[in-house]
PDB file of C-alpha atoms in Angstrom:
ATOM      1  CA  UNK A1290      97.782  63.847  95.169  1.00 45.00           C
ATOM      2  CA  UNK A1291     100.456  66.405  93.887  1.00 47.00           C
ATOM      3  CA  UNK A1292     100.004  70.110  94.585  1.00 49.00           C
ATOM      4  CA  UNK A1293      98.906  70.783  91.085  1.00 52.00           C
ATOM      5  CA  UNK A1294      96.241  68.445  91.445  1.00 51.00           C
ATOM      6  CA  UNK A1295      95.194  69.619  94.955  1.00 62.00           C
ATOM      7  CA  UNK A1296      94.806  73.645  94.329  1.00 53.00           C
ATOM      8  CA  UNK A1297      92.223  73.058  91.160  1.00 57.00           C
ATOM      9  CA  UNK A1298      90.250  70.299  93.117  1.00 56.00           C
ATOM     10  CA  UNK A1299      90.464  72.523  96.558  1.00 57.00           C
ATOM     11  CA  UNK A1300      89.096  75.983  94.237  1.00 55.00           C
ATOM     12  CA  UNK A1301      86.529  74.317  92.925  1.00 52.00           C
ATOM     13  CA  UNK A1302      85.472  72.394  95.986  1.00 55.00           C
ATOM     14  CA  UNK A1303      85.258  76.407  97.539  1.00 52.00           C
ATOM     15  CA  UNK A1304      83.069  77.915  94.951  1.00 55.00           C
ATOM     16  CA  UNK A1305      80.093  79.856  96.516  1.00 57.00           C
ATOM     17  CA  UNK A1306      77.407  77.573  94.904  1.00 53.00           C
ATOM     18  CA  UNK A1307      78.724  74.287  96.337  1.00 59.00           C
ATOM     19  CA  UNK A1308      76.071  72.417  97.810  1.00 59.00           C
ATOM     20  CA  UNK A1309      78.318  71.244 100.569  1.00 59.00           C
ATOM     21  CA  UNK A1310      75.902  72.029 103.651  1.00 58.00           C
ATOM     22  CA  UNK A1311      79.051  72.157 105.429  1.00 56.00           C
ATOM     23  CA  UNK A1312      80.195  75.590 104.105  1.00 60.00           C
ATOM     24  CA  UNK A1313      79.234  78.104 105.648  1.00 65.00           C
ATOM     25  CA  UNK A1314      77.223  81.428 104.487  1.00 66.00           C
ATOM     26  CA  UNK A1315      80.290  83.350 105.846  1.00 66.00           C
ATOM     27  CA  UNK A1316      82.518  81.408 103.865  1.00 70.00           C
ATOM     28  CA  UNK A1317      80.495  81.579 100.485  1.00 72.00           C
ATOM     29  CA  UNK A1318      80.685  85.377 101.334  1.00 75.00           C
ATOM     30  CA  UNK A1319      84.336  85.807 101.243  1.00 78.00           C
ATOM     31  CA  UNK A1320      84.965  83.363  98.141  1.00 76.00           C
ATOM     32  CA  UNK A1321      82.828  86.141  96.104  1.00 80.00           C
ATOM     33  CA  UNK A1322      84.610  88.739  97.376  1.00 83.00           C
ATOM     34  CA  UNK A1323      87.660  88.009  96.593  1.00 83.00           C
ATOM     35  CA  UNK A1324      86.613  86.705  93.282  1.00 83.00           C
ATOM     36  CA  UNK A1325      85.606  90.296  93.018  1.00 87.00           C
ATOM     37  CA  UNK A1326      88.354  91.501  94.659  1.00 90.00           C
ATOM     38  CA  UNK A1327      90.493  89.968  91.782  1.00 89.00           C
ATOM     39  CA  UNK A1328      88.154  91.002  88.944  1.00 92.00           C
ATOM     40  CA  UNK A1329      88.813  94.141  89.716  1.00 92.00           C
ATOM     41  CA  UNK A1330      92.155  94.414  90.334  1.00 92.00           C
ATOM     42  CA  UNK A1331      92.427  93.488  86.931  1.00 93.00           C
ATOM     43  CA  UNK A1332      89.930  95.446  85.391  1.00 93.00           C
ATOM     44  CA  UNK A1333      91.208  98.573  86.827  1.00 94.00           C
ATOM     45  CA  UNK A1334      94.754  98.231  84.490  1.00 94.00           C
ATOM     46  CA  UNK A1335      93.117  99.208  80.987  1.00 94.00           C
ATOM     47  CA  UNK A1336      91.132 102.042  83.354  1.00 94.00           C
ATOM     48  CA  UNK A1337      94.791 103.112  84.506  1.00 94.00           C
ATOM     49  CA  UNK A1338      96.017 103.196  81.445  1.00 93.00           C
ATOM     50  CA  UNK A1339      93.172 105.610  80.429  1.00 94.00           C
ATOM     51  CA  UNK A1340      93.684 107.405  82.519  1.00 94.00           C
ATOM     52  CA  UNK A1341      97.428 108.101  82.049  1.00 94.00           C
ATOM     53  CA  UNK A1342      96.764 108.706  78.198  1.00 94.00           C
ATOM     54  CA  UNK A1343      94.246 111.266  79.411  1.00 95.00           C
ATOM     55  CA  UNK A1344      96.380 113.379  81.552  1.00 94.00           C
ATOM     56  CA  UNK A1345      99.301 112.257  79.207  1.00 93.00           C
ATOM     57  CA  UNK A1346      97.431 114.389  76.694  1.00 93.00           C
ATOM     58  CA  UNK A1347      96.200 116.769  78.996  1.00 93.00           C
ATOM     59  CA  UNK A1348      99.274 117.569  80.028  1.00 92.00           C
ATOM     60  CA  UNK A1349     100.656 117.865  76.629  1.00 92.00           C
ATOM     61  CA  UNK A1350      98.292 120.575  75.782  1.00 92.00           C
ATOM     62  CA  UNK A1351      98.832 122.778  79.084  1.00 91.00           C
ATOM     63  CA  UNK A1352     102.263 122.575  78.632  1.00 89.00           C
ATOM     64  CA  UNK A1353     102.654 123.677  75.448  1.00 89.00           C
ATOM     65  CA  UNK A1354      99.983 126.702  75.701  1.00 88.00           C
ATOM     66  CA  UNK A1355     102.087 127.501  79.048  1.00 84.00           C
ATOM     67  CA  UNK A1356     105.567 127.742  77.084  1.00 84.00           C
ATOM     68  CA  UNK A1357     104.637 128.699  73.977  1.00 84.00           C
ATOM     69  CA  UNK A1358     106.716 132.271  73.130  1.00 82.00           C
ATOM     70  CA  UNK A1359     109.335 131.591  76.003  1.00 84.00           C
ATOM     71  CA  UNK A1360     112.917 133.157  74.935  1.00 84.00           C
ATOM     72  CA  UNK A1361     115.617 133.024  76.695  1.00 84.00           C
ATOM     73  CA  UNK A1362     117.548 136.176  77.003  1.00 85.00           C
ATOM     74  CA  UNK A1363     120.716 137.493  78.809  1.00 84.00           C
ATOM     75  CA  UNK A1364     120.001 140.052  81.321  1.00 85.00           C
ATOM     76  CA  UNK A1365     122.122 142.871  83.162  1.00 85.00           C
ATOM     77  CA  UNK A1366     122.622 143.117  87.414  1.00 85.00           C
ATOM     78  CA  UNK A1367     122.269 147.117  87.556  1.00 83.00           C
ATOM     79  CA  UNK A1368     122.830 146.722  91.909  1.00 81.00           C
ATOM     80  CA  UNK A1369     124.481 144.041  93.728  1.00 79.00           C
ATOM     81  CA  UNK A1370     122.393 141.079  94.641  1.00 77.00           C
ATOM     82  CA  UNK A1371     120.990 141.281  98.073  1.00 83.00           C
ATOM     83  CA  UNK A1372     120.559 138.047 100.012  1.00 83.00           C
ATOM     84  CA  UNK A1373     117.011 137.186 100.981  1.00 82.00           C
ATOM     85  CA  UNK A1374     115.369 135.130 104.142  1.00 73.00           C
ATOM     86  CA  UNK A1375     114.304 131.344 102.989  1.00 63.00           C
ATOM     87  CA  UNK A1376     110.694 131.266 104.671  1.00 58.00           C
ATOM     88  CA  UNK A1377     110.394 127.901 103.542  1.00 56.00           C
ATOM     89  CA  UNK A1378     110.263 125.057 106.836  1.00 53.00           C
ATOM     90  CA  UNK A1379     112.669 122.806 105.688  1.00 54.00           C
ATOM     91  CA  UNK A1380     115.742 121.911 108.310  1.00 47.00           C
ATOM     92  CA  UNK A1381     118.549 122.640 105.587  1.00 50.00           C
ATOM     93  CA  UNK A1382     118.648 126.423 104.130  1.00 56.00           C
ATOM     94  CA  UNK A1383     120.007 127.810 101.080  1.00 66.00           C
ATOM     95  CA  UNK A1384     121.143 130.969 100.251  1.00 74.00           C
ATOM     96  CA  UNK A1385     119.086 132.917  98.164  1.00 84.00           C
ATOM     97  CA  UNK A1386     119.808 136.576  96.496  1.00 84.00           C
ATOM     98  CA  UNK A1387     118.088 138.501  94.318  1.00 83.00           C
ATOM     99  CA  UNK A1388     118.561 141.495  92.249  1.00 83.00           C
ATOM    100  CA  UNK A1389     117.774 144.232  89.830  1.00 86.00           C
ATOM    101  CA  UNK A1390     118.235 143.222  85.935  1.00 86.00           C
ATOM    102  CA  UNK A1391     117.823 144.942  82.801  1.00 84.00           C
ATOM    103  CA  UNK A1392     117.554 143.225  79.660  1.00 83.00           C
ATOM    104  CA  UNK A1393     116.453 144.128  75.780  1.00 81.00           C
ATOM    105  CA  UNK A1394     114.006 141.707  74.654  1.00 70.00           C
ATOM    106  CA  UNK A1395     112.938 142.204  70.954  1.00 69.00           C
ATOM    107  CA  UNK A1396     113.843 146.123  70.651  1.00 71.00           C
ATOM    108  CA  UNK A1397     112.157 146.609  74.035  1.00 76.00           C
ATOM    109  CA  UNK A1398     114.408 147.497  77.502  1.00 81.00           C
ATOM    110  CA  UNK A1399     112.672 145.928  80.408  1.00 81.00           C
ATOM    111  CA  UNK A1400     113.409 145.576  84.279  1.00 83.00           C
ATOM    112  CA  UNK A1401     112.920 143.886  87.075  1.00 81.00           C
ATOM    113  CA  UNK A1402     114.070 142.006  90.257  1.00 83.00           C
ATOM    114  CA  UNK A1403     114.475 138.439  89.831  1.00 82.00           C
ATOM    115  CA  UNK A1404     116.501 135.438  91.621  1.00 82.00           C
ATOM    116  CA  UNK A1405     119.953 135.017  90.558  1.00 82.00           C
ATOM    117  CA  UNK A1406     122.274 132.361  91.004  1.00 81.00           C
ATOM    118  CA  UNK A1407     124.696 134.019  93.341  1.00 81.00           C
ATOM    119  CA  UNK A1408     125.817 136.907  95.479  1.00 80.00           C
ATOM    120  CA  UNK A1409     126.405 138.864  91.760  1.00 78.00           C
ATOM    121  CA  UNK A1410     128.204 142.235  91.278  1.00 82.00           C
ATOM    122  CA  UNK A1411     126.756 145.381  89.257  1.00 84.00           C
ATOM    123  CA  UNK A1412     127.425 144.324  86.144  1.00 82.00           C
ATOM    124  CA  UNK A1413     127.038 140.682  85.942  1.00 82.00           C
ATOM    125  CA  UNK A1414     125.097 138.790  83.214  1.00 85.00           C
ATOM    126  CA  UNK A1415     122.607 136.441  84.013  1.00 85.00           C
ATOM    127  CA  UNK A1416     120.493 134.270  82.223  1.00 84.00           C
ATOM    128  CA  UNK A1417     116.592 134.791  81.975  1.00 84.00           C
ATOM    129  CA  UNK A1418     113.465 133.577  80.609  1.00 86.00           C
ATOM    130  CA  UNK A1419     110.792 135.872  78.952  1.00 84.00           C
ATOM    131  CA  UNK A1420     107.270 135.167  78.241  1.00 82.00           C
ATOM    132  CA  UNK A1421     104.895 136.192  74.723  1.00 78.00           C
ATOM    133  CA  UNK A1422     104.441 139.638  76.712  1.00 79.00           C
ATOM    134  CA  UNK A1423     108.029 140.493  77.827  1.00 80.00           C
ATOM    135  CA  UNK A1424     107.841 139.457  81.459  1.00 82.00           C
ATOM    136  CA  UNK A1425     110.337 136.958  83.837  1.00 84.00           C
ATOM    137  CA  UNK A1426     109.096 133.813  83.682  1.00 84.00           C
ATOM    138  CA  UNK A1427     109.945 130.146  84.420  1.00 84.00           C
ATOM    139  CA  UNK A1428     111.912 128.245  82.233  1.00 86.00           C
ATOM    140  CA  UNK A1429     110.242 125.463  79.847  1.00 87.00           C
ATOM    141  CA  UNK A1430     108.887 122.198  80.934  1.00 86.00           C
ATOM    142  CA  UNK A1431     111.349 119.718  81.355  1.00 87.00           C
ATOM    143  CA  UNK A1432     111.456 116.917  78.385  1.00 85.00           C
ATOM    144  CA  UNK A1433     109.296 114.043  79.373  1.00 87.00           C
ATOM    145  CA  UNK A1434     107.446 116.127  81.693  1.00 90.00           C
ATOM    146  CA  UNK A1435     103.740 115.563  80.098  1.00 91.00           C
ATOM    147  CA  UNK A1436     104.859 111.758  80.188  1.00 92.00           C
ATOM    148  CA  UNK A1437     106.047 111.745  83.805  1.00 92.00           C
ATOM    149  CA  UNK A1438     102.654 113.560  84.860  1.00 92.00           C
ATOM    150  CA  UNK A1439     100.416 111.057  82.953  1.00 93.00           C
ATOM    151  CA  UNK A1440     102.170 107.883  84.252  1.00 93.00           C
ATOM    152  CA  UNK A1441     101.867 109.306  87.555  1.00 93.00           C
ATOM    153  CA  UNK A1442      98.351 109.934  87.203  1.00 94.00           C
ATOM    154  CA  UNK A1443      97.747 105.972  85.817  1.00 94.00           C
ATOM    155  CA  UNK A1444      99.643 104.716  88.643  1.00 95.00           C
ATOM    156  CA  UNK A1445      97.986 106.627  91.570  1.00 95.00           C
ATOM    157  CA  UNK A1446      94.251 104.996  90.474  1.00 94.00           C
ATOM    158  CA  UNK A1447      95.900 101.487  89.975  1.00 94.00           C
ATOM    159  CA  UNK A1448      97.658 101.751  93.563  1.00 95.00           C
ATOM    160  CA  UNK A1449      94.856 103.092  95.152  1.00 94.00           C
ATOM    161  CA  UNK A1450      92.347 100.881  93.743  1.00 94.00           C
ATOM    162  CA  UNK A1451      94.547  98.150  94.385  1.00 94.00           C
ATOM    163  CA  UNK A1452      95.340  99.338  98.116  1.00 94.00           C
ATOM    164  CA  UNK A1453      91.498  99.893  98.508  1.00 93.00           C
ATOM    165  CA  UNK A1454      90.777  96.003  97.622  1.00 92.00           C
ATOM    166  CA  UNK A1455      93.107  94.750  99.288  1.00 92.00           C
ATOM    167  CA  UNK A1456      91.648  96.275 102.299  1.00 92.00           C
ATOM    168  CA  UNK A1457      88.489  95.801 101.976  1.00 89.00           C
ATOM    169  CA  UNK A1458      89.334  92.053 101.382  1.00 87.00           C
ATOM    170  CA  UNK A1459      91.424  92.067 104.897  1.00 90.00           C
ATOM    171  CA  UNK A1460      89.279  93.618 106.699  1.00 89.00           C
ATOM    172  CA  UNK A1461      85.977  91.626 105.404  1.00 86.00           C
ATOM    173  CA  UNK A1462      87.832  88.297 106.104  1.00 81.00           C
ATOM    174  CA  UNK A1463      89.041  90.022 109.724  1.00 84.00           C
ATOM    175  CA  UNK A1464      85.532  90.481 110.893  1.00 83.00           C
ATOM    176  CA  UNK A1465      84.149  87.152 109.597  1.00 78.00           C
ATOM    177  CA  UNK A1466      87.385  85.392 111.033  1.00 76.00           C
ATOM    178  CA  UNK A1467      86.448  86.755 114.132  1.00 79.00           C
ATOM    179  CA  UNK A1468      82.472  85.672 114.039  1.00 77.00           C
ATOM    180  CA  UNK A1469      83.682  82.483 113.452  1.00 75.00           C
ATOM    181  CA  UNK A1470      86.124  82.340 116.494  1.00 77.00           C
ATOM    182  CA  UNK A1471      83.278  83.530 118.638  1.00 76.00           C
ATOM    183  CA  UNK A1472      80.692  80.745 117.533  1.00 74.00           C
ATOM    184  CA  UNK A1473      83.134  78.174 117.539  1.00 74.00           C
ATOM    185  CA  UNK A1474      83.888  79.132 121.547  1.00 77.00           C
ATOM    186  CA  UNK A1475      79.983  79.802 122.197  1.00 75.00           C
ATOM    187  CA  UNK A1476      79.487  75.769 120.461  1.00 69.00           C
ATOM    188  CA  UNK A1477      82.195  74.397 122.573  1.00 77.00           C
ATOM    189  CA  UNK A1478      81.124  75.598 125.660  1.00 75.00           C
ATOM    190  CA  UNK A1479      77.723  74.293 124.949  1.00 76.00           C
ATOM    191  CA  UNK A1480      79.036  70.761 124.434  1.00 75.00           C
ATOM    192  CA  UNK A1481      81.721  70.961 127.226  1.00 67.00           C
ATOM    193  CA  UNK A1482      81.121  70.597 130.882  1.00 60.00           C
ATOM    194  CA  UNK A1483      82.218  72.280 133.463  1.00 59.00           C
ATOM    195  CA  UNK A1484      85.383  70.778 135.464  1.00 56.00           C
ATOM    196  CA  UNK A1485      83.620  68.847 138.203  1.00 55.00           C
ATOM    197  CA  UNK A1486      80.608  67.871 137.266  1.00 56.00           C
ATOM    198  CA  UNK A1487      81.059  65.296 134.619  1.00 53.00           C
ATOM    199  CA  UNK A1488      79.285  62.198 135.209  1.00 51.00           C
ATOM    200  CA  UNK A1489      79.950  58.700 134.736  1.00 46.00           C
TER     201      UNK A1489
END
């Protein structure tokens, strides 16, 4: 019998309902769960994908509200950049300075100490973001940003639902594999005599 012949004939002979008084409870058990198991793993794909969309979406919104009236301006250093500590944990430093800027955003002078690039001189230009109200901010979103954050969402339920089956069906078949060790060595030792005392 070729292979492709065997692995229909040996599914079906292990479905749950098969009269087979041989098969065990235990073994009925695990063929439903991972006919489970498989159901859903796959219907957790379109739930992903949901989900992504969602955030997706989500994401769009937020970041749009968050960057709407953003300009980008050139300020003015009026003091040298002073370097400041990195209290961050991380093994490899970098050198970080800030200063005092000045900069005229839409007929209004404003000021204030922000990060620059470098140990800059009096004087120096630097580049700057403003928000709606006149204030440093953070630059834009990055293109593809709201697209990055809802494919990350999808994928994190699809690998953790997928992790969390896949568990569930090792460890399920674990403990039963180990019930069935432990019968089979209780049976034997029933039928087996001790060394010694067998009789003719």
């Amino acid at each position: 019998m070729s292979m492709r012949t065997a692995w229909p004939v040996r599914m079906w002979r292990g479905r749950p309902w098969n009269p087979n008084p041989l098969m065990r409870v235990s073994d009925r058990a695990e063929v439903v769960l991972r006919v489970f198991a498989v159901v859903v793993a796959a219907a957790v794909v379109p739930i992903a994908g949901a989900v992504g969309t969602v955030s997706y979406t989500g994401a769009q919104v937020r970041i749009a509200s968050e960057d709407a009236g953003k300009v980008q301006v050139t300020a003015t250093t009026t003091a040298d950049a002073k370097r400041v500590l990195d209290d961050t944990n991380y093994a490899v430093h970098q050198d970080q300075y800030q200063a005092p800027v000045q900069w005229n955003g839409n007929g209004h002078v404003g000021t204030a100490t922000v990060q620059v690039p470098g140990p800059e001189a009096t004087g120096s230009t630097v580049s700057l973001w403003l928000s709606a109200t006149n204030v440093p901010t953070t630059p834009p979103a990055r293109p593809g940003a709201a697209a990055a954050e809802g494919v990350g969402a999808g994928l994190a339920v699809l690998v953790e639902t997928w992790c969390a089956t896949a568990a569930t069906v090792w460890f399920t078949g674990t403990v039963l594999d180990s019930r069935r060790h432990a019968r089979w060595e209780r049976e034997w030792r029933s039928i087996n005599r001790p060394i010694g005392k067998d009789t003719l």
